[in-house]
Tab-separated table of C-alpha atoms in Angstrom:
chain	number	residue	atom	x	y	z
A	1	MET	CA	0.000	0.000	0.000
A	2	LYS	CA	1.383	3.320	-1.038
A	3	LYS	CA	0.269	6.609	0.299
A	4	ARG	CA	1.500	10.121	-0.460
A	5	LEU	CA	1.389	12.589	2.347
A	6	PHE	CA	1.139	16.339	2.164
A	7	SER	CA	1.195	18.771	5.028
A	8	ALA	CA	-1.142	17.721	7.864
A	9	GLY	CA	-1.774	14.248	6.352
A	10	LEU	CA	-3.335	11.229	8.063
A	11	ALA	CA	-0.714	9.572	10.178
A	12	ALA	CA	1.932	12.191	9.476
A	13	MET	CA	2.738	15.125	11.742
A	14	LEU	CA	4.432	18.157	10.265
A	15	VAL	CA	6.584	20.295	12.479
A	16	LEU	CA	7.837	23.563	11.015
A	17	SER	CA	10.230	25.807	12.874
A	18	VAL	CA	8.904	29.399	12.802
A	19	PRO	CA	11.537	31.900	13.839
A	20	ALA	CA	10.441	34.431	16.392
A	21	VAL	CA	10.000	37.901	14.946
A	22	THR	CA	12.851	40.037	16.057
A	23	MET	CA	13.703	43.636	15.428
A	24	ALA	CA	16.571	43.980	12.940
A	25	GLU	CA	19.550	44.998	14.997
A	26	GLY	CA	21.052	48.377	14.362
A	27	SER	CA	23.522	50.582	16.174
A	28	GLN	CA	23.618	53.569	18.468
A	29	THR	CA	25.235	56.989	18.278
A	30	ILE	CA	25.509	59.361	21.219
A	31	ILE	CA	25.947	63.072	20.530
A	32	GLU	CA	27.087	65.340	23.346
A	33	LYS	CA	27.682	68.528	21.389
A	34	LYS	CA	25.311	71.327	20.601
A	35	ASP	CA	25.478	71.181	16.786
A	36	GLU	CA	26.596	67.923	15.281
A	37	THR	CA	25.799	65.559	12.420
A	38	ALA	CA	25.715	61.762	12.576
A	39	THR	CA	25.774	59.599	9.464
A	40	HIS	CA	24.834	55.999	8.756
A	41	ASP	CA	25.195	53.991	5.548
A	42	VAL	CA	22.174	52.514	3.819
A	43	TYR	CA	22.697	49.064	2.290
A	44	ALA	CA	20.924	47.140	-0.419
A	45	THR	CA	21.268	43.608	-1.755
A	46	TYR	CA	19.887	42.290	-5.015
A	47	LYS	CA	17.892	39.101	-4.625
A	48	PRO	CA	17.428	37.433	-8.010
A	49	VAL	CA	14.886	34.807	-7.009
A	50	GLU	CA	12.416	34.409	-4.218
A	51	GLU	CA	13.133	30.931	-2.880
A	52	ALA	CA	10.443	28.323	-3.337
A	53	PRO	CA	8.306	27.674	-0.318
A	54	THR	CA	8.662	24.213	1.135
A	55	VAL	CA	6.502	21.559	-0.474
A	56	TYR	CA	6.174	18.415	1.610
A	57	ALA	CA	5.686	15.244	-0.400
A	58	VAL	CA	6.506	11.882	1.203
A	59	ASP	CA	5.478	8.530	-0.198
A	60	ILE	CA	4.991	5.692	2.273
A	61	THR	CA	5.075	2.142	1.016
A	62	TRP	CA	3.608	-0.304	3.533
A	63	GLY	CA	4.202	-3.994	3.651
A	64	SER	CA	1.015	-5.979	4.299
A	65	MET	CA	1.743	-5.856	8.057
A	66	GLU	CA	0.314	-9.404	8.251
A	67	PHE	CA	1.979	-11.733	10.682
A	68	THR	CA	1.272	-15.361	11.572
A	69	TYR	CA	1.655	-16.632	15.098
A	70	TYR	CA	2.612	-20.290	15.434
A	71	ALA	CA	1.662	-21.555	18.847
A	72	PRO	CA	4.263	-23.653	20.649
A	73	ALA	CA	4.511	-26.816	18.581
A	74	ILE	CA	3.447	-30.103	20.148
A	75	THR	CA	5.723	-32.983	19.316
A	76	LYS	CA	4.243	-36.480	19.521
A	77	THR	CA	6.846	-39.141	19.988
A	78	TRP	CA	5.884	-42.758	19.172
A	79	ASP	CA	6.966	-45.303	21.731
A	80	PRO	CA	7.078	-48.734	19.980
A	81	LYS	CA	7.273	-50.456	23.296
A	82	THR	CA	4.004	-49.090	24.494
A	83	HIS	CA	2.401	-48.332	21.155
A	84	THR	CA	1.577	-44.929	22.508
A	85	TYR	CA	2.546	-41.352	21.774
A	86	THR	CA	4.242	-39.094	24.247
A	87	GLU	CA	3.438	-35.447	23.736
A	88	ALA	CA	5.813	-32.598	24.471
A	89	ALA	CA	5.062	-28.984	23.844
A	90	ALA	CA	7.698	-26.457	22.760
A	91	GLN	CA	8.289	-23.653	25.222
A	92	ASN	CA	7.562	-20.653	22.970
A	93	GLY	CA	5.535	-19.864	19.912
A	94	ARG	CA	6.971	-17.977	16.949
A	95	TRP	CA	5.962	-15.167	14.657
A	96	GLU	CA	6.500	-15.298	10.924
A	97	ASN	CA	5.721	-13.030	8.017
A	98	ALA	CA	6.047	-13.107	4.271
A	99	GLU	CA	9.060	-11.388	2.839
A	100	GLY	CA	8.548	-7.630	2.826
A	101	ALA	CA	5.293	-7.838	4.740
A	102	ASN	CA	6.857	-6.172	7.782
A	103	LYS	CA	8.610	-3.384	5.857
A	104	VAL	CA	7.807	0.345	5.897
A	105	SER	CA	9.533	2.398	3.158
A	106	LEU	CA	9.598	6.165	2.848
A	107	THR	CA	10.444	8.229	-0.235
A	108	ASN	CA	10.997	11.950	0.219
A	109	CYS	CA	10.129	14.157	-2.778
A	110	SER	CA	10.010	17.337	-0.700
A	111	ASN	CA	12.343	20.293	-1.126
A	112	ALA	CA	13.313	19.958	2.497
A	113	ALA	CA	15.288	17.486	4.571
A	114	LEU	CA	13.034	15.573	6.912
A	115	THR	CA	13.217	13.227	9.838
A	116	ALA	CA	10.646	10.462	10.044
A	117	THR	CA	9.714	8.817	13.330
A	118	ILE	CA	8.091	5.374	13.233
A	119	THR	CA	6.262	3.960	16.219
A	120	ALA	CA	4.342	0.717	16.677
A	121	GLU	CA	2.015	-0.395	19.445
A	122	THR	CA	-0.342	-3.255	20.208
A	123	ILE	CA	-3.866	-2.671	21.485
A	124	ASN	CA	-6.660	-3.880	23.682
A	125	ASP	CA	-9.718	-3.912	21.452
A	126	GLY	CA	-12.098	-4.328	24.357
A	127	THR	CA	-12.577	-8.016	23.734
A	128	ASN	CA	-9.020	-9.195	23.534
A	129	ASP	CA	-5.967	-7.680	25.093
A	130	TYR	CA	-2.999	-7.830	22.726
A	131	THR	CA	-0.785	-5.522	24.716
A	132	GLY	CA	1.204	-8.489	25.925
A	133	ILE	CA	2.585	-8.732	22.405
A	134	THR	CA	5.539	-6.464	21.696
A	135	ALA	CA	5.823	-4.676	18.337
A	136	LYS	CA	9.386	-3.556	17.771
A	137	VAL	CA	10.552	-1.060	15.150
A	138	ALA	CA	14.049	-1.794	13.934
A	139	ASP	CA	14.934	1.872	13.179
A	140	MET	CA	12.582	4.326	14.851
A	141	THR	CA	14.165	7.392	13.232
A	142	LEU	CA	14.887	7.775	9.546
A	143	ASP	CA	16.648	10.746	7.954
A	144	LEU	CA	15.425	11.772	4.515
A	145	GLU	CA	17.527	14.144	2.428
A	146	ASP	CA	16.197	17.193	0.618
A	147	ALA	CA	15.142	16.074	-2.879
A	148	SER	CA	15.851	19.519	-4.356
A	149	ILE	CA	19.614	19.378	-3.803
A	150	GLY	CA	21.199	19.985	-7.169
A	151	ALA	CA	17.841	20.622	-8.815
A	152	THR	CA	17.259	23.542	-11.173
A	153	THR	CA	14.511	24.452	-13.562
A	154	GLU	CA	16.173	22.100	-16.065
A	155	LYS	CA	17.751	19.409	-13.960
A	156	ALA	CA	15.771	17.174	-11.626
A	157	GLY	CA	16.785	16.523	-8.047
A	158	THR	CA	16.899	13.124	-6.384
A	159	ALA	CA	14.268	11.653	-4.101
A	160	SER	CA	15.716	10.024	-1.004
A	161	THR	CA	14.465	6.732	0.443
A	162	ALA	CA	14.765	4.911	3.734
A	163	PHE	CA	13.010	1.961	5.350
A	164	THR	CA	12.535	0.084	8.595
A	165	THR	CA	10.932	-3.225	9.641
A	166	ILE	CA	8.505	-4.323	12.304
A	167	SER	CA	8.870	-7.523	14.336
A	168	LEU	CA	6.541	-9.097	16.896
A	169	SER	CA	7.255	-11.134	20.016
A	170	GLY	CA	5.106	-12.543	22.778
A	171	GLU	CA	2.128	-14.920	22.884
A	172	LEU	CA	-1.023	-14.531	20.824
A	173	LYS	CA	-3.695	-15.945	23.088
A	174	ASN	CA	-6.688	-15.452	20.842
A	175	GLU	CA	-6.849	-18.795	19.051
A	176	ASN	CA	-9.578	-17.465	16.766
A	177	ALA	CA	-7.456	-14.623	15.438
A	178	ASN	CA	-7.534	-14.503	11.630
A	179	LYS	CA	-6.049	-11.316	10.151
A	180	THR	CA	-7.228	-9.643	13.312
A	181	THR	CA	-5.941	-6.155	14.028
A	182	ILE	CA	-3.721	-6.357	17.079
A	183	GLY	CA	-1.957	-2.966	16.811
A	184	ASN	CA	-0.870	-0.133	14.530
A	185	VAL	CA	2.192	1.524	13.053
A	186	THR	CA	2.462	5.349	12.784
A	187	VAL	CA	4.829	7.479	10.735
A	188	THR	CA	5.378	11.156	11.561
A	189	ILE	CA	7.634	13.580	9.710
A	190	ALA	CA	9.255	16.864	10.733
A	191	ASP	CA	11.785	19.303	9.355
A	192	LYS	CA	15.203	17.965	10.119
A	193	GLU	CA	16.311	21.351	11.628
A	194	ALA	CA	13.469	21.176	14.146
A	195	GLN	CA	14.917	18.111	15.803
A	196	PRO	CA	16.615	18.709	19.197
B	1	MET	CA	21.055	79.863	32.484
B	2	LYS	CA	21.440	81.756	35.722
B	3	THR	CA	19.176	82.597	38.653
B	4	LYS	CA	19.956	85.163	41.314
B	5	LYS	CA	19.020	85.676	44.947
B	6	THR	CA	20.154	88.893	46.557
B	7	ALA	CA	20.116	90.740	49.890
B	8	VAL	CA	21.537	94.168	50.620
B	9	MET	CA	23.591	95.130	53.635
B	10	LEU	CA	24.751	98.575	54.621
B	11	LEU	CA	27.808	99.374	56.626
B	12	ALA	CA	28.550	102.741	58.000
B	13	GLY	CA	32.030	103.795	57.102
B	14	PHE	CA	34.181	106.647	58.092
B	15	LEU	CA	36.241	108.632	55.719
B	16	THR	CA	39.383	110.135	57.197
B	17	VAL	CA	41.589	112.724	55.548
B	18	SER	CA	45.225	113.112	56.499
B	19	MET	CA	45.917	116.782	57.398
B	20	GLY	CA	49.665	116.431	57.983
B	21	THR	CA	51.221	118.107	61.059
B	22	ALA	CA	50.382	121.749	60.337
B	23	ALA	CA	48.576	123.581	63.116
B	24	PHE	CA	45.449	125.579	62.506
B	25	ALA	CA	43.552	127.925	64.715
B	26	GLY	CA	40.453	126.208	66.059
B	27	SER	CA	39.143	122.755	65.018
B	28	PRO	CA	39.115	121.922	61.246
B	29	THR	CA	35.788	120.666	59.939
B	30	LEU	CA	34.989	118.802	56.728
B	31	LYS	CA	31.790	118.472	54.881
B	32	ASN	CA	30.630	115.098	53.510
B	33	ASN	CA	33.153	113.250	55.589
B	34	THR	CA	31.012	110.118	55.883
B	35	ALA	CA	30.215	107.572	53.165
B	36	ASN	CA	28.282	104.334	53.297
B	37	ILE	CA	29.825	101.143	52.163
B	38	LYS	CA	27.269	98.953	50.474
B	39	ALA	CA	27.401	95.218	49.884
B	40	THR	CA	25.075	92.957	47.991
B	41	TYR	CA	24.552	89.273	48.786
B	42	SER	CA	24.009	87.146	45.740
B	43	GLU	CA	23.452	83.420	45.160
B	44	GLU	CA	23.806	82.000	41.683
B	45	THR	CA	22.644	78.702	40.284
B	46	LEU	CA	24.453	77.978	37.081
B	47	THR	CA	23.004	75.320	34.761
B	48	PRO	CA	25.253	75.048	31.740
B	49	GLU	CA	23.766	73.631	28.612
B	50	LYS	CA	24.354	69.880	28.603
B	51	TYR	CA	23.695	67.834	25.509
B	52	TYR	CA	23.151	64.106	25.368
B	53	VAL	CA	21.279	62.873	22.339
B	54	ASP	CA	20.803	59.177	21.669
B	55	ILE	CA	20.353	58.101	18.051
B	56	GLN	CA	19.152	54.541	17.546
B	57	TRP	CA	19.708	53.336	14.006
B	58	GLY	CA	17.865	50.455	12.391
B	59	SER	CA	20.251	48.289	10.389
B	60	LEU	CA	19.177	50.201	7.222
B	61	GLU	CA	19.674	47.004	5.234
B	62	TYR	CA	17.245	46.573	2.388
B	63	THR	CA	16.635	43.809	-0.141
B	64	TYR	CA	15.655	44.433	-3.725
B	65	ASN	CA	13.582	41.471	-4.873
B	66	SER	CA	13.644	40.867	-8.623
B	67	GLY	CA	10.066	39.642	-8.470
B	68	THR	CA	10.920	36.188	-9.826
B	69	THR	CA	9.391	33.497	-7.644
B	70	GLN	CA	10.258	29.838	-7.486
B	71	THR	CA	8.070	26.848	-6.764
B	72	TRP	CA	9.030	23.209	-6.224
B	73	ASP	CA	7.422	20.507	-8.339
B	74	SER	CA	7.525	17.333	-6.260
B	75	THR	CA	6.479	15.254	-9.261
B	76	THR	CA	9.253	16.278	-11.644
B	77	LEU	CA	11.695	17.103	-8.821
B	78	LYS	CA	12.471	20.397	-10.586
B	79	PHE	CA	11.963	24.057	-9.766
B	80	LYS	CA	9.625	26.275	-11.711
B	81	GLU	CA	10.228	30.028	-12.000
B	82	GLN	CA	7.675	32.731	-12.531
B	83	PRO	CA	8.687	36.339	-13.328
B	84	GLY	CA	7.008	39.062	-11.271
B	85	LYS	CA	7.116	42.680	-10.198
B	86	PRO	CA	10.290	43.845	-8.422
B	87	SER	CA	9.913	45.208	-4.919
B	88	TRP	CA	11.883	46.467	-1.953
B	89	SER	CA	11.693	44.769	1.425
B	90	VAL	CA	13.176	45.412	4.831
B	91	GLU	CA	12.974	43.688	8.188
B	92	ASN	CA	10.703	45.086	10.856
B	93	GLY	CA	12.346	48.147	12.441
B	94	ALA	CA	15.425	48.071	10.218
B	95	ASP	CA	14.224	51.184	8.362
B	96	THR	CA	13.696	53.357	11.442
B	97	ILE	CA	15.935	56.004	13.021
B	98	THR	CA	14.944	57.196	16.493
B	99	VAL	CA	16.345	60.268	18.221
B	100	THR	CA	15.932	60.718	21.988
B	101	ASN	CA	16.872	63.958	23.710
B	102	HIS	CA	18.294	63.622	27.223
B	103	SER	CA	19.684	67.175	27.164
B	104	ASN	CA	18.596	70.089	29.319
B	105	MET	CA	17.966	72.101	26.157
B	106	GLY	CA	15.622	71.611	23.245
B	107	ILE	CA	17.080	70.419	19.955
B	108	MET	CA	16.024	70.365	16.342
B	109	ALA	CA	16.890	67.121	14.543
B	110	SER	CA	17.019	67.317	10.752
B	111	PHE	CA	17.013	64.116	8.694
B	112	SER	CA	18.279	63.792	5.147
B	113	TYR	CA	19.142	61.043	2.693
B	114	GLU	CA	22.036	61.205	0.242
B	115	ASN	CA	21.917	58.871	-2.714
B	116	LYS	CA	24.994	57.003	-3.986
B	117	GLU	CA	23.450	54.495	-6.348
B	118	ASN	CA	21.860	55.704	-9.555
B	119	GLY	CA	18.323	54.503	-9.931
B	120	VAL	CA	17.742	54.062	-6.183
B	121	GLU	CA	15.927	56.784	-4.283
B	122	GLY	CA	15.221	57.221	-0.622
B	123	GLN	CA	12.457	59.083	1.107
B	124	LEU	CA	12.182	59.874	4.809
B	125	SER	CA	8.799	59.959	6.481
B	126	LYS	CA	9.934	62.976	8.489
B	127	THR	CA	12.723	65.444	7.645
B	128	SER	CA	12.802	67.313	10.943
B	129	ALA	CA	11.726	66.869	14.528
B	130	TYR	CA	11.759	69.264	17.449
B	131	LEU	CA	12.602	67.561	20.729
B	132	LYS	CA	12.077	69.719	23.762
B	133	SER	CA	14.335	69.700	26.803
B	134	ALA	CA	14.340	66.547	28.935
B	135	GLU	CA	13.955	68.651	32.069
B	136	GLY	CA	10.978	67.442	34.056
B	137	SER	CA	10.792	64.074	32.294
B	138	ASP	CA	11.802	60.654	33.530
B	139	VAL	CA	14.872	59.072	31.939
B	140	GLY	CA	12.714	56.468	30.276
B	141	ALA	CA	10.278	59.080	28.985
B	142	ALA	CA	12.684	61.574	27.414
B	143	PRO	CA	11.415	63.421	24.337
B	144	SER	CA	11.818	61.171	21.328
B	145	ASP	CA	10.854	61.013	17.682
B	146	SER	CA	11.483	58.740	14.705
B	147	THR	CA	11.720	58.806	10.947
B	148	VAL	CA	11.400	55.900	8.513
B	149	LEU	CA	13.446	55.534	5.326
B	150	THR	CA	11.722	54.006	2.302
B	151	LEU	CA	13.710	53.043	-0.797
B	152	SER	CA	12.328	53.028	-4.310
B	153	GLY	CA	13.651	52.688	-7.817
B	154	THR	CA	15.690	49.915	-9.391
B	155	LEU	CA	18.821	48.211	-8.109
B	156	SER	CA	21.333	46.734	-10.531
B	157	ASP	CA	21.290	42.944	-10.680
B	158	LYS	CA	25.027	43.002	-10.160
B	159	THR	CA	24.614	44.091	-6.542
B	160	THR	CA	24.309	40.561	-5.151
B	161	VAL	CA	26.290	41.330	-2.005
B	162	LYS	CA	25.345	43.951	0.567
B	163	THR	CA	26.382	47.316	-0.872
B	164	SER	CA	26.049	50.874	0.378
B	165	VAL	CA	23.590	52.765	-1.808
B	166	GLY	CA	23.316	55.953	0.239
B	167	THR	CA	23.628	57.561	3.639
B	168	VAL	CA	21.211	58.961	6.175
B	169	ASN	CA	22.317	62.094	7.991
B	170	VAL	CA	20.942	63.278	11.311
B	171	THR	CA	21.930	66.867	12.041
B	172	LEU	CA	21.277	68.298	15.449
B	173	LYS	CA	20.923	71.951	16.293
B	174	GLY	CA	20.860	72.697	19.994
B	175	GLY	CA	20.166	75.710	22.114
B	176	ILE	CA	16.397	75.678	21.836
B	177	VAL	CA	14.794	76.799	25.056
B	178	ASP	CA	11.236	76.862	23.841
B	179	HIS	CA	8.981	76.399	20.856
B	180	CYS	CA	6.247	78.928	20.616
B	181	GLY	CA	3.223	78.186	18.567
B	182	SER	CA	-0.281	79.218	19.323
B	183	VAL	CA	-3.131	81.198	17.954
B	184	GLY	CA	-1.115	84.321	18.777
B	185	LEU	CA	1.893	83.196	16.719
B	186	PRO	CA	0.730	81.416	13.543
B	187	GLY	CA	3.396	79.057	12.215
B	188	GLY	CA	5.307	79.115	15.484
B	189	ALA	CA	8.927	79.983	16.242
B	190	TYR	CA	11.833	78.527	18.164
B	191	VAL	CA	13.627	80.481	20.870
B	192	TYR	CA	17.346	79.812	20.980
B	193	SER	CA	19.928	80.534	23.642
B	194	THR	CA	22.962	82.570	22.636
B	195	ASP	CA	26.519	82.731	23.869
B	196	THR	CA	25.493	85.516	26.273
B	197	PRO	CA	23.655	84.313	29.374
B	198	GLY	CA	20.180	85.792	29.590
B	199	ILE	CA	20.062	86.718	25.911
B	200	TYR	CA	17.785	84.675	23.633
B	201	ARG	CA	17.032	84.862	19.949
B	202	SER	CA	14.154	83.884	17.751
B	203	VAL	CA	13.413	84.278	14.061
B	204	TYR	CA	9.782	84.396	13.043
B	205	GLN	CA	8.426	84.309	9.500
B	206	ALA	CA	4.947	85.747	9.358
B	207	THR	CA	2.459	83.494	7.619
B	208	GLU	CA	-0.192	86.159	7.430
B	209	THR	CA	-0.541	89.914	7.792
B	210	GLY	CA	-1.900	91.008	11.129
B	211	ASP	CA	-0.940	91.129	14.777
B	212	ILE	CA	0.995	88.514	16.694
B	213	THR	CA	1.695	88.002	20.354
B	214	PHE	CA	4.982	86.496	21.493
B	215	SER	CA	5.532	84.761	24.805
B	216	PHE	CA	8.012	82.070	25.768
B	217	LYS	CA	9.406	80.212	28.749
B	218	VAL	CA	12.912	79.937	30.122
B	219	GLY	CA	13.668	78.005	33.275
B	220	GLY	CA	9.966	77.741	34.054
B	221	TYR	CA	9.440	81.511	33.965
B	222	SER	CA	7.199	83.020	31.293
B	223	TYR	CA	8.142	86.146	29.358
B	224	GLY	CA	5.894	88.223	27.153
B	225	ALA	CA	6.730	90.867	24.548
B	226	ARG	CA	5.022	94.232	25.095
B	227	SER	CA	4.599	97.019	22.631
B	228	ASP	CA	6.931	99.300	24.650
B	229	GLY	CA	9.955	97.083	24.005
B	230	LYS	CA	9.849	95.574	27.472
B	231	LEU	CA	9.328	92.003	28.577
B	232	SER	CA	6.691	91.131	31.106
B	233	TRP	CA	7.386	88.067	33.167
B	234	ALA	CA	5.487	85.599	35.317
B	235	PRO	CA	6.605	82.906	37.756
B	236	PRO	CA	5.868	79.228	37.088
B	237	THR	CA	2.801	79.396	39.306
B	238	GLN	CA	1.145	82.077	37.189
B	239	ALA	CA	-0.887	80.829	34.284
B	240	TRP	CA	-1.183	84.098	32.368
B	241	ILE	CA	1.314	86.585	30.956
B	242	ASP	CA	0.951	90.175	29.838
B	243	VAL	CA	1.633	90.513	26.089
B	244	SER	CA	0.956	93.118	23.412
B	245	ARG	CA	-0.144	92.828	19.812
B	246	LEU	CA	2.732	93.305	17.414
B	247	PRO	CA	1.999	94.034	13.743
B	248	VAL	CA	3.611	91.826	11.080
B	249	GLU	CA	3.270	91.417	7.329
B	250	GLU	CA	2.856	88.084	5.574
B	251	GLY	CA	6.099	86.647	4.249
B	252	ASN	CA	8.300	88.998	6.240
B	253	THR	CA	10.933	87.642	8.617
B	254	TYR	CA	11.433	89.174	12.039
B	255	GLU	CA	14.328	88.706	14.419
B	256	PHE	CA	13.650	88.932	18.137
B	257	ILE	CA	16.430	89.421	20.671
B	258	PHE	CA	15.235	88.938	24.236
B	259	ASP	CA	17.151	90.098	27.302
B	260	ILE	CA	15.576	88.483	30.337
B	261	ASN	CA	18.056	90.194	32.656
B	262	ARG	CA	16.993	93.693	31.639
B	263	LEU	CA	13.503	92.532	30.638
B	264	THR	CA	13.770	94.166	27.252
B	265	TYR	CA	13.634	92.966	23.699
B	266	THR	CA	14.083	94.109	20.127
B	267	MET	CA	12.058	93.124	17.087
B	268	THR	CA	13.719	93.726	13.710
B	269	ASP	CA	12.372	93.094	10.244
B	270	ILE	CA	15.243	91.175	8.574
B	271	THR	CA	13.354	90.255	5.418
B	272	ALA	CA	15.780	92.119	3.210
B	273	THR	CA	18.857	90.753	4.994
B	274	PRO	CA	20.642	88.176	2.809
């Protein structure tokens, strides 16, 4: 699933640093004589182009986020002497997913460098409590370079990409779970300069 | 400025005349052989003119924007440019010059702009400001006024680094003890101190033909011009002052010289004086 985000999108948070308005600093002259003249230069600078405002455009490619929990396997061992099976259960279950299903990829087409923060959490849906399952994000912070570096009106810039993966651990107790939502993953983006 | 407190004391003195050793018949007598010695007690408070004028300059740094704007196309990953109308911009407060008078005399601040760069012009919102004496005001509330410089015209596209395009001059003229402007003195006039204590000067240009009245204040005391060439005066506690109507003609310039020690003044038509 691919989703493009613009400012104030669904699961994306945009943080823009707004500089405080300050008075342009000048200087001071003190005159202590009756008749005197003070002089100050006036400066001008030519600005050929008004820089483009920031356009935020981030594509998120989601894996299916579908995981399968295999309960602790029961091993039945045949005893030829007794013609009976002895059962032994494994200690822990395991989580598996199809290749790429647990991957979250980001592509930055903005003319600004961004930092993406990815968080994952499991939920209690009121019927079943899945909070005993841990959802871990491999890389919670991804840096995305400004796609306009080197770009002109003739030459295109380069979109930057980054990804992370989600893994689960812990016991799924709901034996009836079948593509049941047990949590969510959230991506937020902010200007890279705004980060502490 | 000077104020005076006096008291008079008299001493009786004796005048003696040496007569030598010659002998005369009888006792010699002299007329007018006694003279009084007189002394006068005087206290003076001298308040020399003290000037302290604070000029706060904005940075006076302006940007000439070509008018071309850029937008980012996140689909093509290229910039788009759109030509537009050039304009001047300046940060908040950077275009302002503020003059604050902490002196014990009034001042006249004149503002002017001198252009260096062809095609760029500057205009000041105010070219002069009268700031009265700071006497009687708190330090933080001293008389103050500001002017704002606006640039216009076209800047060369070669000026891509900060370059001086002109200068702002602030010229101060001190010695103003009062500004007179009322119904009695249309157009107003400034009263200046001179190098002689107690002598003040004013130049008045009549804006209409008719009669004027001239009164001013020095050191809290009011002085009024009378038709007999004398100055009436009133203490700070008195709200009124005795003045006379003085005839003037529109466009003529009159010089007043006030002597508050002798309480006299002169009024001279200097219109023809170059």
